[in-house]
Short mmCIF file of C-alpha atoms and ligand atoms in Angstrom, two decimals:
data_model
loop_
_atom_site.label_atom_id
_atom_site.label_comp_id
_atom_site.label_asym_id
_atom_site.label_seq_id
_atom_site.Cartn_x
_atom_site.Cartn_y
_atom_site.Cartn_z
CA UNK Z 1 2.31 21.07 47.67
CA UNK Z 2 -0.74 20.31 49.35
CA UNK Z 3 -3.86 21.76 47.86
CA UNK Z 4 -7.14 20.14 48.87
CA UNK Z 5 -7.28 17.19 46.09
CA UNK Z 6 -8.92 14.14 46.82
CA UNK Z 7 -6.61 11.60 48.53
CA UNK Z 8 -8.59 8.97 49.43
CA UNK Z 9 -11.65 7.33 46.84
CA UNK Z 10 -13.70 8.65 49.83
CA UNK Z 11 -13.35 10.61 53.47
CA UNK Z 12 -12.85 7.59 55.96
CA UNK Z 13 -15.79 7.38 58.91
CA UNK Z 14 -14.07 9.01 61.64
CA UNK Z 15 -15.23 9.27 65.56
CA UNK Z 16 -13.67 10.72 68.57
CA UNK Z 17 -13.00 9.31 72.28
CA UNK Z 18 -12.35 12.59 74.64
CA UNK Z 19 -11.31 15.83 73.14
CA UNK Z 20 -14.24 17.25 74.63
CA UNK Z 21 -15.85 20.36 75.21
CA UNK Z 22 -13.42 22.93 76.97
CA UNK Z 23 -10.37 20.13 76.75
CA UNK Z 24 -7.15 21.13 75.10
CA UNK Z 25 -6.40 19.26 72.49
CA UNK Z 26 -10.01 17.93 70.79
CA UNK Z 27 -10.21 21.11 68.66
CA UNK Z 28 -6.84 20.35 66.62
CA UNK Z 29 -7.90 17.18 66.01
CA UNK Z 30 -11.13 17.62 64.41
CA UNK Z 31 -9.08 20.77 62.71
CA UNK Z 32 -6.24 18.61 61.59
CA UNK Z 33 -8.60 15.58 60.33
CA UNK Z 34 -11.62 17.57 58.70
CA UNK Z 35 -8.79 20.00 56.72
CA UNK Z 36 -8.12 17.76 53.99
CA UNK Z 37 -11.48 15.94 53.26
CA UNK Z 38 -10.05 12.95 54.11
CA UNK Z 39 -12.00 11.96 57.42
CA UNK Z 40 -15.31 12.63 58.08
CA UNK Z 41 -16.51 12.98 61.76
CA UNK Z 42 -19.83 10.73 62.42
CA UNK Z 43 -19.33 9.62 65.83
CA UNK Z 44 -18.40 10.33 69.03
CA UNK Z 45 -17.68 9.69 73.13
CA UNK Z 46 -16.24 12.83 73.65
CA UNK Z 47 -16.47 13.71 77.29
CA UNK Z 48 -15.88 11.38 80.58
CA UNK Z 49 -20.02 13.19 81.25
CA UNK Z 50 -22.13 11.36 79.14
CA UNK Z 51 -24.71 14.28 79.24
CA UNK Z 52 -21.82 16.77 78.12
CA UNK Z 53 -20.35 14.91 75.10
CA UNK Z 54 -23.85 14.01 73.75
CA UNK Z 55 -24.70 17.78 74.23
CA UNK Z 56 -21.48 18.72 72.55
CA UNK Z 57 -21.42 16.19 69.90
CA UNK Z 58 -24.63 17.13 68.72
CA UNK Z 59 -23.32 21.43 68.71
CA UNK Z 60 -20.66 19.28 66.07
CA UNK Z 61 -23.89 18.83 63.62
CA UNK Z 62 -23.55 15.03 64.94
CA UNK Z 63 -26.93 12.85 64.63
CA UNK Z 64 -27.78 12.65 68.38
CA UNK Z 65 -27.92 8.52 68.48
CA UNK Z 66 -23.98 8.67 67.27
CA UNK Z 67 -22.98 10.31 69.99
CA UNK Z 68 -22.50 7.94 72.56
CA UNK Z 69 -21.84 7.29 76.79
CA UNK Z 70 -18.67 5.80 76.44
CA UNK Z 71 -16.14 4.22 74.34
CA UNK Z 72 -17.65 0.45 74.56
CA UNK Z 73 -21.16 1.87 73.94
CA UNK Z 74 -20.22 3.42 70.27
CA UNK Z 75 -17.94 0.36 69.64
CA UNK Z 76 -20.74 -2.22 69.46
CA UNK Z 77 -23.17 0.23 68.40
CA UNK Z 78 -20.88 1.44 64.89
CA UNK Z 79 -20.22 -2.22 64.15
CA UNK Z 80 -24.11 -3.20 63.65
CA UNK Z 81 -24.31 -0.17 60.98
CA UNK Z 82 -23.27 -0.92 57.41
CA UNK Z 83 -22.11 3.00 57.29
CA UNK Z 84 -20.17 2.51 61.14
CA UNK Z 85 -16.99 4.36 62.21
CA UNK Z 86 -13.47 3.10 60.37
CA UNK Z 87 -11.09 5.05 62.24
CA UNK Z 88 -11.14 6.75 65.91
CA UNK Z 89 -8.91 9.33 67.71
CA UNK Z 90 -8.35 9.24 71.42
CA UNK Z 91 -7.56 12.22 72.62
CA UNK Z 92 -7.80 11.38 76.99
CA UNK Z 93 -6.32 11.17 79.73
CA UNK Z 94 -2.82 9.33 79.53
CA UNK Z 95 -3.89 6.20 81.77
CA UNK Z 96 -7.03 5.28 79.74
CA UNK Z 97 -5.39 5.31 76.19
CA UNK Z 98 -4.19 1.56 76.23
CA UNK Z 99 -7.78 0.27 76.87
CA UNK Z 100 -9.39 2.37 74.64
CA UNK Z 101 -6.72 1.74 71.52
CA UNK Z 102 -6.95 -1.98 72.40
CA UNK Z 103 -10.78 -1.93 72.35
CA UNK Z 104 -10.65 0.07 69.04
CA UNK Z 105 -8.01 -2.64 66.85
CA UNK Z 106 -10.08 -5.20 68.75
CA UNK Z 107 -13.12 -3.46 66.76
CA UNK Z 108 -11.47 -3.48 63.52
CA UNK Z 109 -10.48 0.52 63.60
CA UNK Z 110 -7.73 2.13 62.66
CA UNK Z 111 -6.68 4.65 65.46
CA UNK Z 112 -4.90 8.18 66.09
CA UNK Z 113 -3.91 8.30 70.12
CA UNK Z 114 -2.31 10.40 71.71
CA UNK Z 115 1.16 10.23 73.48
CA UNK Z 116 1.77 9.03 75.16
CA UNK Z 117 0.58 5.23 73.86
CA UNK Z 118 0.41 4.12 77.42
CA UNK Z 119 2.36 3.13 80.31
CA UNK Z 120 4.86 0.38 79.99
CA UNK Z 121 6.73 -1.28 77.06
CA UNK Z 122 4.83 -4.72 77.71
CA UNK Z 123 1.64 -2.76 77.11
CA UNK Z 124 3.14 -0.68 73.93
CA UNK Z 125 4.69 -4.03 72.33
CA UNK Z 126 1.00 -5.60 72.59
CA UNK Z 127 -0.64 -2.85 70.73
CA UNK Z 128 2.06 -3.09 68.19
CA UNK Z 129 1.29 -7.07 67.66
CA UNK Z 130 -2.18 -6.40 67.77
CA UNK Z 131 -2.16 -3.69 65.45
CA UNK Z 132 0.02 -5.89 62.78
CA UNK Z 133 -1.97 -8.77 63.60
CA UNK Z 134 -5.10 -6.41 62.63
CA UNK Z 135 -3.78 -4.96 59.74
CA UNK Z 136 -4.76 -1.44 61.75
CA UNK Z 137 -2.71 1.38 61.95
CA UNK Z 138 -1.88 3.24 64.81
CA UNK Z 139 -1.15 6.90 64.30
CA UNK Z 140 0.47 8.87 67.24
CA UNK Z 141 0.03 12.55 67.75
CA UNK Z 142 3.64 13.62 68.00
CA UNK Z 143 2.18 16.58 65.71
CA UNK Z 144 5.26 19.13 65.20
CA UNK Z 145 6.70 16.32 63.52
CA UNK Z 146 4.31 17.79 60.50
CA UNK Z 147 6.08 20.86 60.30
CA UNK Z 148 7.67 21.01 57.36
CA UNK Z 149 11.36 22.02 58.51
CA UNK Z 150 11.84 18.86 60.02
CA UNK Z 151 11.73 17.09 57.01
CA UNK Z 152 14.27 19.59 55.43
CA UNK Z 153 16.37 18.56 58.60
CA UNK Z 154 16.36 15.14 57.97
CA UNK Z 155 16.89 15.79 54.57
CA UNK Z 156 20.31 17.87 54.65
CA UNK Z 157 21.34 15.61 57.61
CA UNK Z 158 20.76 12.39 55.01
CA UNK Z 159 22.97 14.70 52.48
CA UNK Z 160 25.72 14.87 54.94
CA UNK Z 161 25.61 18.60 55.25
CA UNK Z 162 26.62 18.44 58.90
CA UNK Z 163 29.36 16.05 58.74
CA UNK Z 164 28.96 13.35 61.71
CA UNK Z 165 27.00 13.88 64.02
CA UNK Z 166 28.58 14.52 67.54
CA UNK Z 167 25.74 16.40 69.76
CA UNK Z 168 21.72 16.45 69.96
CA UNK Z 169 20.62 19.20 72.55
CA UNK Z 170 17.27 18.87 72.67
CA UNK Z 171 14.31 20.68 74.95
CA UNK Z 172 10.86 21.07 75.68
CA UNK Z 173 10.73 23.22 79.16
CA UNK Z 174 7.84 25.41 79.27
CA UNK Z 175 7.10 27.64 82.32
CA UNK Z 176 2.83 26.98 83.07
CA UNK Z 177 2.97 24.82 85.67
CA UNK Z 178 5.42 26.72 87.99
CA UNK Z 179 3.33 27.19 90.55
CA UNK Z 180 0.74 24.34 91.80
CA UNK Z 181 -1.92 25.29 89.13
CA UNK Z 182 -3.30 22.03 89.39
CA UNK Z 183 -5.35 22.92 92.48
CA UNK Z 184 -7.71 24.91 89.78
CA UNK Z 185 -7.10 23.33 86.72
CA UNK Z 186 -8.27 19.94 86.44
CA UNK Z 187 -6.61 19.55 82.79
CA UNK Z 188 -3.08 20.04 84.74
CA UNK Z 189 -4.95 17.76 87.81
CA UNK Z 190 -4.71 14.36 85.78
CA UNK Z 191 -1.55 15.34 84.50
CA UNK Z 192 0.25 15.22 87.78
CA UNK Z 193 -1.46 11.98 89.43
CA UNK Z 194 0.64 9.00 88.53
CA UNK Z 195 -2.86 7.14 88.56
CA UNK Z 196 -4.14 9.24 85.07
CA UNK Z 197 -0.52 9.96 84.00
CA UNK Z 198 1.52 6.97 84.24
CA UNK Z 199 4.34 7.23 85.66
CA UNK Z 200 6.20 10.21 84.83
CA UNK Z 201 5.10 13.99 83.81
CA UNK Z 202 7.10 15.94 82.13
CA UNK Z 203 9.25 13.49 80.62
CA UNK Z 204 5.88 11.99 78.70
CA UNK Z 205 3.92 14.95 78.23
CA UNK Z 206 6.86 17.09 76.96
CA UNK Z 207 10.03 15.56 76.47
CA UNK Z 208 8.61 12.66 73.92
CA UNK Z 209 7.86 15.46 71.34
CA UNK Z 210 12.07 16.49 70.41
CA UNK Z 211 12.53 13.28 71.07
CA UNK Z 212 10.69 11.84 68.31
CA UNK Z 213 11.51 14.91 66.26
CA UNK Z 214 15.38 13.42 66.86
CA UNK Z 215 13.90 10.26 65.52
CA UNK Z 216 12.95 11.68 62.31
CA UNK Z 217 15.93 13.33 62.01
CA UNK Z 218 18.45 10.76 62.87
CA UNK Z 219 16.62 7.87 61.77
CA UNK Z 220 19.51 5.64 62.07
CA UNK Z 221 20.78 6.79 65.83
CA UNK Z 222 20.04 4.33 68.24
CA UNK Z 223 20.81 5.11 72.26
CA UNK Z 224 23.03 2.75 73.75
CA UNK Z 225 22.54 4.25 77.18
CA UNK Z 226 21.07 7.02 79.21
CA UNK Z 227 21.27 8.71 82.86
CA UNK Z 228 18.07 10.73 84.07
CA UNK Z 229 17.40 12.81 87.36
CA UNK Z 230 13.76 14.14 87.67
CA UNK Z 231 12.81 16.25 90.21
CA UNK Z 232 9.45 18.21 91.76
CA UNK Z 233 9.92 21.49 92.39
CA UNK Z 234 6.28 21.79 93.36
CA UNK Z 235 6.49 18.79 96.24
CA UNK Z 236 2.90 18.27 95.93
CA UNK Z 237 3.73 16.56 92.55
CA UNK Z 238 5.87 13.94 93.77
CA UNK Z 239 6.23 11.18 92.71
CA UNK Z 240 6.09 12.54 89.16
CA UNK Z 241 8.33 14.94 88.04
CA UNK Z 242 7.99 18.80 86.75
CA UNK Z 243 11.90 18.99 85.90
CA UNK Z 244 13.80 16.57 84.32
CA UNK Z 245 17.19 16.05 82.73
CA UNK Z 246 18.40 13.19 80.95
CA UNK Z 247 21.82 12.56 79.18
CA UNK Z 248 22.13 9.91 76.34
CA UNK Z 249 24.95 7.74 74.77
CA UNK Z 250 24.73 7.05 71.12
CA UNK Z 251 25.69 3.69 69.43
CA UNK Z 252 28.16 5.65 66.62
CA UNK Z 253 29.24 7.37 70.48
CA UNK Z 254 27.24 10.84 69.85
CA UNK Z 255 26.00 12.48 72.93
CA UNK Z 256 22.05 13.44 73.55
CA UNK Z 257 20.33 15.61 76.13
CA UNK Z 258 17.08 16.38 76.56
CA UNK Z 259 16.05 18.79 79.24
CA UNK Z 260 11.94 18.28 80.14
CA UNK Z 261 10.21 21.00 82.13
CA UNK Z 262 7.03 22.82 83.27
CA UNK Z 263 8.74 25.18 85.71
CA UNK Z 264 11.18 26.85 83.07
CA UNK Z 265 9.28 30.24 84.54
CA UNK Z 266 9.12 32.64 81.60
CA UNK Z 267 9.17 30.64 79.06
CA UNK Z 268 6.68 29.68 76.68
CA UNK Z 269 7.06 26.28 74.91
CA UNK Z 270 10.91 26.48 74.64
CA UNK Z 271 11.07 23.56 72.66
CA UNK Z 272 13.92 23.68 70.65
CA UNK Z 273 16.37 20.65 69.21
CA UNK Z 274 20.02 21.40 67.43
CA UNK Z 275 21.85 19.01 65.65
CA UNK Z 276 25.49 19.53 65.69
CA UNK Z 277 28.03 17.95 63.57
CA UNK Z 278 31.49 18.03 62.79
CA UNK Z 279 31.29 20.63 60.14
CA UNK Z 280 27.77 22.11 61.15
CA UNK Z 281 24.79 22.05 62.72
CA UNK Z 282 20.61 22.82 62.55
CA UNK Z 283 18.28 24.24 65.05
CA UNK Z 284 14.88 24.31 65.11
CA UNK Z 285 12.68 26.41 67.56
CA UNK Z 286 8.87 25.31 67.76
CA UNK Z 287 7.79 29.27 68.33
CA UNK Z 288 9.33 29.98 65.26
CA UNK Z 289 8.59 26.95 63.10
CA UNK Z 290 8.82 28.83 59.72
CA UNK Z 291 12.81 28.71 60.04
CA UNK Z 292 15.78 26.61 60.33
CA UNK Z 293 19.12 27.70 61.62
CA UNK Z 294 21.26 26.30 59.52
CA UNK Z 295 25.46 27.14 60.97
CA UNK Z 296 28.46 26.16 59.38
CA UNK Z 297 31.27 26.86 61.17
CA UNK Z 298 33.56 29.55 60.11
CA UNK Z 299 30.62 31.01 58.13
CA UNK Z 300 27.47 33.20 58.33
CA UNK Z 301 24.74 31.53 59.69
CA UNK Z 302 21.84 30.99 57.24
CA UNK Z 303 18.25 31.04 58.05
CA UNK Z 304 15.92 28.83 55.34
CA UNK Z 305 12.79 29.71 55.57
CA UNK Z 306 9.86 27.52 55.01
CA UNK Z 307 7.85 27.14 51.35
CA UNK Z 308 11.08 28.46 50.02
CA UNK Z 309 12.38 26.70 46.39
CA UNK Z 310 15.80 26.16 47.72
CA UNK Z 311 14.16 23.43 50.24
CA UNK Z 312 14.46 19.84 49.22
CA UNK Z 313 11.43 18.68 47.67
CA UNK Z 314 10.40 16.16 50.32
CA UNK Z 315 9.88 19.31 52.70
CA UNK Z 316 7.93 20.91 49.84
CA UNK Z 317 6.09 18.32 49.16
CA UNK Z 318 4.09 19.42 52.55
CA UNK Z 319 3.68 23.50 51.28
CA UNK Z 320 0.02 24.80 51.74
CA UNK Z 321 0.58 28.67 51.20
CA UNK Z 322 4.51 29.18 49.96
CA UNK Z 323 7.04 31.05 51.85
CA UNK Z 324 6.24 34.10 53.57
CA UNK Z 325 2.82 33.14 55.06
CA UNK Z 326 3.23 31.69 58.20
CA UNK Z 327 2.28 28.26 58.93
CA UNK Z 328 2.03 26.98 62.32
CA UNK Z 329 0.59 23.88 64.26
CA UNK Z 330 -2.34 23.45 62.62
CA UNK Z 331 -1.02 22.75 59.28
CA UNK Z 332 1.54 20.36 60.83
CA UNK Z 333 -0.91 18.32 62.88
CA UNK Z 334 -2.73 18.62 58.70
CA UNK Z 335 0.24 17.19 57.54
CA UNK Z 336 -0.14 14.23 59.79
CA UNK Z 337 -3.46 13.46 59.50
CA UNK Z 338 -3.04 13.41 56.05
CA UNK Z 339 -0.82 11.25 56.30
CA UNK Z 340 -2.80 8.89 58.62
CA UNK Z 341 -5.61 8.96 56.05
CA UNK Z 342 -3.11 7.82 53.30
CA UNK Z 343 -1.73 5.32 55.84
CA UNK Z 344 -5.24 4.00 56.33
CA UNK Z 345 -6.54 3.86 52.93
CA UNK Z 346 -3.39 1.88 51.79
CA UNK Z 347 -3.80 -0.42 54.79
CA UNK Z 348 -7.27 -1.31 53.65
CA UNK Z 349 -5.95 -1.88 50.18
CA UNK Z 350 -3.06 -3.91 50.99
CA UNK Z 351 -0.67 -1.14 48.64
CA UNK Z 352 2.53 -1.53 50.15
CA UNK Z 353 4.69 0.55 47.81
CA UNK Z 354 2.64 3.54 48.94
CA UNK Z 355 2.95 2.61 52.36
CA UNK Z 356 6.51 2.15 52.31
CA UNK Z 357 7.01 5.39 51.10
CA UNK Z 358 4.92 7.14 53.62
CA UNK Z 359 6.85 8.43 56.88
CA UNK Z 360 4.61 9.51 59.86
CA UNK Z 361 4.57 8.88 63.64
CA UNK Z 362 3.26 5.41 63.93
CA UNK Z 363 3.12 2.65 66.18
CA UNK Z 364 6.42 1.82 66.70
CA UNK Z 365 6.71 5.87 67.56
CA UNK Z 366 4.30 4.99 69.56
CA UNK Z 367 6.40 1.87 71.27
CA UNK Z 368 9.49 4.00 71.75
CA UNK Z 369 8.49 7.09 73.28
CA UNK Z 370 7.28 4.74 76.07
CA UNK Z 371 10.38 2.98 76.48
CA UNK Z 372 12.67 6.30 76.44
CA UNK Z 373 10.38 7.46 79.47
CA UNK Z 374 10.25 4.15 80.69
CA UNK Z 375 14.49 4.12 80.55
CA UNK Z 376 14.41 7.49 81.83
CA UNK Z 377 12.24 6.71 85.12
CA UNK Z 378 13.98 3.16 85.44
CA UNK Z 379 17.61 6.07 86.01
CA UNK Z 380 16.57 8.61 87.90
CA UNK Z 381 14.75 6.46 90.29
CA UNK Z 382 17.87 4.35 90.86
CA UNK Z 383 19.50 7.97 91.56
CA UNK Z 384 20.14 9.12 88.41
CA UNK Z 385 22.65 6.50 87.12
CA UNK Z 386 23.72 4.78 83.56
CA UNK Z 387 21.38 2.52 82.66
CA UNK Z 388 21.96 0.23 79.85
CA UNK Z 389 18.64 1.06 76.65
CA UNK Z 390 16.36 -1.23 77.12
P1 LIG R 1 -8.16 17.47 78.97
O1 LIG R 1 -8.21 17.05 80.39
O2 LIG R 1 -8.17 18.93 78.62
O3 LIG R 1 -9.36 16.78 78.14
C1 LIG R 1 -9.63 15.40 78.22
C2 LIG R 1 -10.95 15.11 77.54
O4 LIG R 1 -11.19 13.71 77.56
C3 LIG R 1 -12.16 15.75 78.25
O5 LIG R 1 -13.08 16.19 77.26
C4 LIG R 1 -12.74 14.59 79.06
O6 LIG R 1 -14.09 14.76 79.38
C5 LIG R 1 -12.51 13.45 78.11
N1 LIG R 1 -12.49 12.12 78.70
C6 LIG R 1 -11.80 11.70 79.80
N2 LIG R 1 -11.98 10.38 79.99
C7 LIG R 1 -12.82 9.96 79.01
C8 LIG R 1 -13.40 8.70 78.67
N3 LIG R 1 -13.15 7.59 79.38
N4 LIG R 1 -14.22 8.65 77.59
C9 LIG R 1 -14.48 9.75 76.85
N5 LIG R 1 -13.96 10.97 77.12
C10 LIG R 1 -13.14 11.06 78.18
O7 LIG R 1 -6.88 16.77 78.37
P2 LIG R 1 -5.99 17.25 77.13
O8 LIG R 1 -5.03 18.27 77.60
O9 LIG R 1 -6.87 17.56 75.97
O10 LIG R 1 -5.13 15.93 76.88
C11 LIG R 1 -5.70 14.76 76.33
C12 LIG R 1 -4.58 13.89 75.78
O11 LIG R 1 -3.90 14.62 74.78
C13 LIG R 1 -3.50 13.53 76.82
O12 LIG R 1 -3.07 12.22 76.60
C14 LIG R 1 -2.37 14.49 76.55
O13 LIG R 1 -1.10 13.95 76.87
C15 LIG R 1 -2.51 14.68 75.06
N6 LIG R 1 -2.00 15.96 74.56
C16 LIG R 1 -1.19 15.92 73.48
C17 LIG R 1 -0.69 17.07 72.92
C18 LIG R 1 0.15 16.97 71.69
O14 LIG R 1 0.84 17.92 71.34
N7 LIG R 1 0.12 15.85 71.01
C19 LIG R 1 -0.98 18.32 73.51
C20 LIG R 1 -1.84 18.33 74.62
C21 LIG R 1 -2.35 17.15 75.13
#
C-alpha cells in the first residue's frame, strides 16, 4: 500500500517543458509527480509564449528567473546552479518531443515524455542508446498502465488462470473529434497536422495506450505480423487518420486487434482490452477502472474489485484508499511517477536489484509504441496488407 513515506533520501529537482496554462495534460503531471513527495517542481518552459509560461510558472509559486523562454534557455541556465533541475517532463506537441528528450539526456536529466516518444524507430532506437549510454531514464506516460487492475491482469495471466492465450481485442475509440473540431480547438489543431503529429493520429494518440497495457499483460507475446487500414472520416484530416483498424499475428499464433478512433460518436473513452484464453478470459474497461471482468467459461462471471484482499499482492502493493473508494487516473499516473522517482533514484545510485524489480513504462515502451504505429502506417498505406513486424 502506498501511504506517503519517504521514497527517495530527498524529492528529485523536477521542471516542466509544455503542459501549460489551459493545455490538457500539464495538470496530471504536476498532480501525479508532486503526490508522493518525491519530485519537487523548481523549473519550468511551460508554454510555446514565453510571456505566458513565465506568467504561469510564477502562479505555480515558481521563483520568476526559473521559469524560462524555452527548453535550451533553462537547460544551460539549471546546469550553472549547484541546486539545477535533475529530471524534466515534456508534456508537447508530438513532433517536438525527440529534440527536447535528446537535449534533456544530452543535459544529464532524467526525463518523463509523453507518447508518443517521437516519430520513427531510427529516432526512438537513438534515444534508447543515448539514454543507456547516459545512465538516464526515460519514463513514458502510458499512465493507465498505473491502475492497479492491470497488474492483477498480468498477474492471474502469469498464474495461468486463462489457459493459452488465443485472442486480445483491444480498443481505444472515443467519439470528440467526430466532427472537424479542430477548426476551434487548437489542442485537436496539432493533433491532426502530420507536421506536429507525426505521422499518424489516432493510432499514436490512442491506440498506443491498450497496446502497451497488452504489453504489460502479455509480457512475453511478441507480433509476428500485422495488417492496418486507417481512414478519415473528416477528409480535412487526411493524410492522418481518425479511424483505424489493425489486425495482429502472434508468434505462439494468437490473434490481436486493436480498433483506434476519434469518431466512435457517443462514446466516451471506450477503451477497453479482453484477454481471452482457452479456459477464460479478463476485461478491463478504463471508465470503470475499479473492476476486472474476470469469465470462465461455463461459470458466473466474477467481478474483482480493486483494493480488495483477494488481489495478488503485486496489485496491492499499489492501494492508496482500499476497496470501495474509487480510484481513478490520478492515482494511476501516481503510481507511475512513483515509480519514475524510484527508477531515478536507483539510476543515480547504480542499485540494480531495485531496478530490476521495478516494472514501469520505460524507454523501450517508449521504442515500441513507435514501431507498432510505425508497422501500422507502413500496412495501411500499402492498402492495408500483411506486413511482416519490423
Ligand atoms: P496542448 O496543445 O493542450 O498543450 C501543449 C502545451 O505545450 C501548451 O501549454 C503549449 O504552449 C506548450 N508548448 C508547445 N510547444 C512548446 C515548446 N516548444 N516549449 C514549451 N512549451 C511548449 O497538448 P496536450 O493535449 O496537453 O498534449 C501534450 C502531449 O501530451 C502530446 O504529446 C499528447 O500526445 C500527450 N497526451 C498524452 C496523454 C496521455 O494519456 N498520456 C493524454 C493527452 C495528451
Amino acid at each position: 500500500m502506498i501511504n506517503g513515506e519517504k521514497r527517495t533520501a530527498h524529492p528529485i529537482r523536477w521542471a516542466m517543458v509544455g503542459g501549460g496554462q489551459g493545455s490538457q495534460i500539464g495538470y496530471i503531471h504536476r498532480s501525479a509527480a508532486l503526490r508522493d513527495n518525491t519530485f519537487q517542481l523548481v523549473a519550468g518552459a511551460f508554454d510555446i509564449d514565453p510571456a505566458r509560461g513565465k506568467a504561469f510558472g510564477t502562479s505555480l509559486g515558481l521563483e520568476p528567473q526559473r521559469c524560462y523562454d524555452s527548453y535550451q534557455e533553462m537547460f544551460a541556465a539549471e546546469a550553472l546552479r549547484v541546486d539545477g533541475i535533475q529530471a524534466v517532463s515534456i508534456a508537447t506537441p508530438n513532433g517536438t518531443h525527440y529534440a527536447i528528450c535528446k537535449a534533456a539526456l544530452l543535459a544529464g536529466l532524467h526525463v518523463v515524455c509523453e507518447k508518443p516518444l517521437c516519430f520513427t524507430v531510427e529516432e526512438a532506437v537513438e534515444l534508447r542508446e543515448l539514454a543507456v549510454s547516459r545512465k538516464k531514464i526515460v519514463g513514458v506516460t502510458y499512465g493507465y498502465a498505473g491502475h492497479q487492475l492491470i497488474e492483477q491482469a498480468r498477474a492471474m495471466i502469469a498464474n495461468g488462470e486463462l489457459g493459452d492465450i488465443r485472442i486480445v481485442n483491444m480498443q481505444f475509440a472515443h467519439g470528440f473529434h467526430s466532427e472537424a473540431v479542430e477548426e476551434a480547438n487548437p489542442a485537436t489543431r496539432w493533433r491532426v497536422d502530420p507536421r506536429f503529429a507525426g505521422p499518424s493520429y489516432v493510432l499514436g494518440d490512442v491506440g498506443t495506450h491498450p497496446l502497451y497495457l497488452s504489453e504489460v499483460m502479455l509480457p512475453e507475446m511478441k507480433i509476428e505480423s500485422l495488417m492496418c487500414t486507417r481512414q478519415s472520416f473528416v477528409k480535412s484530416r487526411a493524410p492522418l487518420e481518425d479511424n483505424a483498424y489493425t489486425l495482429m499475428r502472434y508468434t505462439n499464433g494468437a490473434m490481436g486487434f486493436v480498433w483506434s478512433s476519434a469518431v466512435n460518436a457517443g462514446s466516451m473513452h471506450g477503451q477497453k482490452i479482453r484477454v481471452i484464453g482457452s479456459r477464460a478470459s479478463l476485461e478491463w474497461w478504463d471508465e470503470h477502472p475499479n473492476q476486472l471482468s474476470f469469465e470462465i467459461q461455463g461459470k458466473p462471471a466474477q467481478i474483482l474489485e480493486r483494493g480488495m484482499s483477494y488481489l495478488h499482492p503485486s496489485a496491492l502493493l499499489d492501494d492508496r484508499i482500499g476497496g470501495g473508494h474509487s480510484e481513478g487516473l490520478f492515482e494511476a499516473w501516481s503510481n507511475l511517477y512513483y515509480r519514475f522517482a524510484i527508477a531515478m533514484d536507483a539510476t543515480d545510485r547504480d542499485d540494480q536489484e531495485q531496478l530490476s524489480a521495478l516494472r514501469y513504462p520505460d524507454i523501450h515502451a517508449g521504442v515500441e509504441g513507435v514501431r507498432w504505429v510505425e508497422n501500422c502506417v507502413r500496412s495501411a498505406d500499402a492498402g492495408g496488407v500483411w506486413v511482416d513486424y519490423q
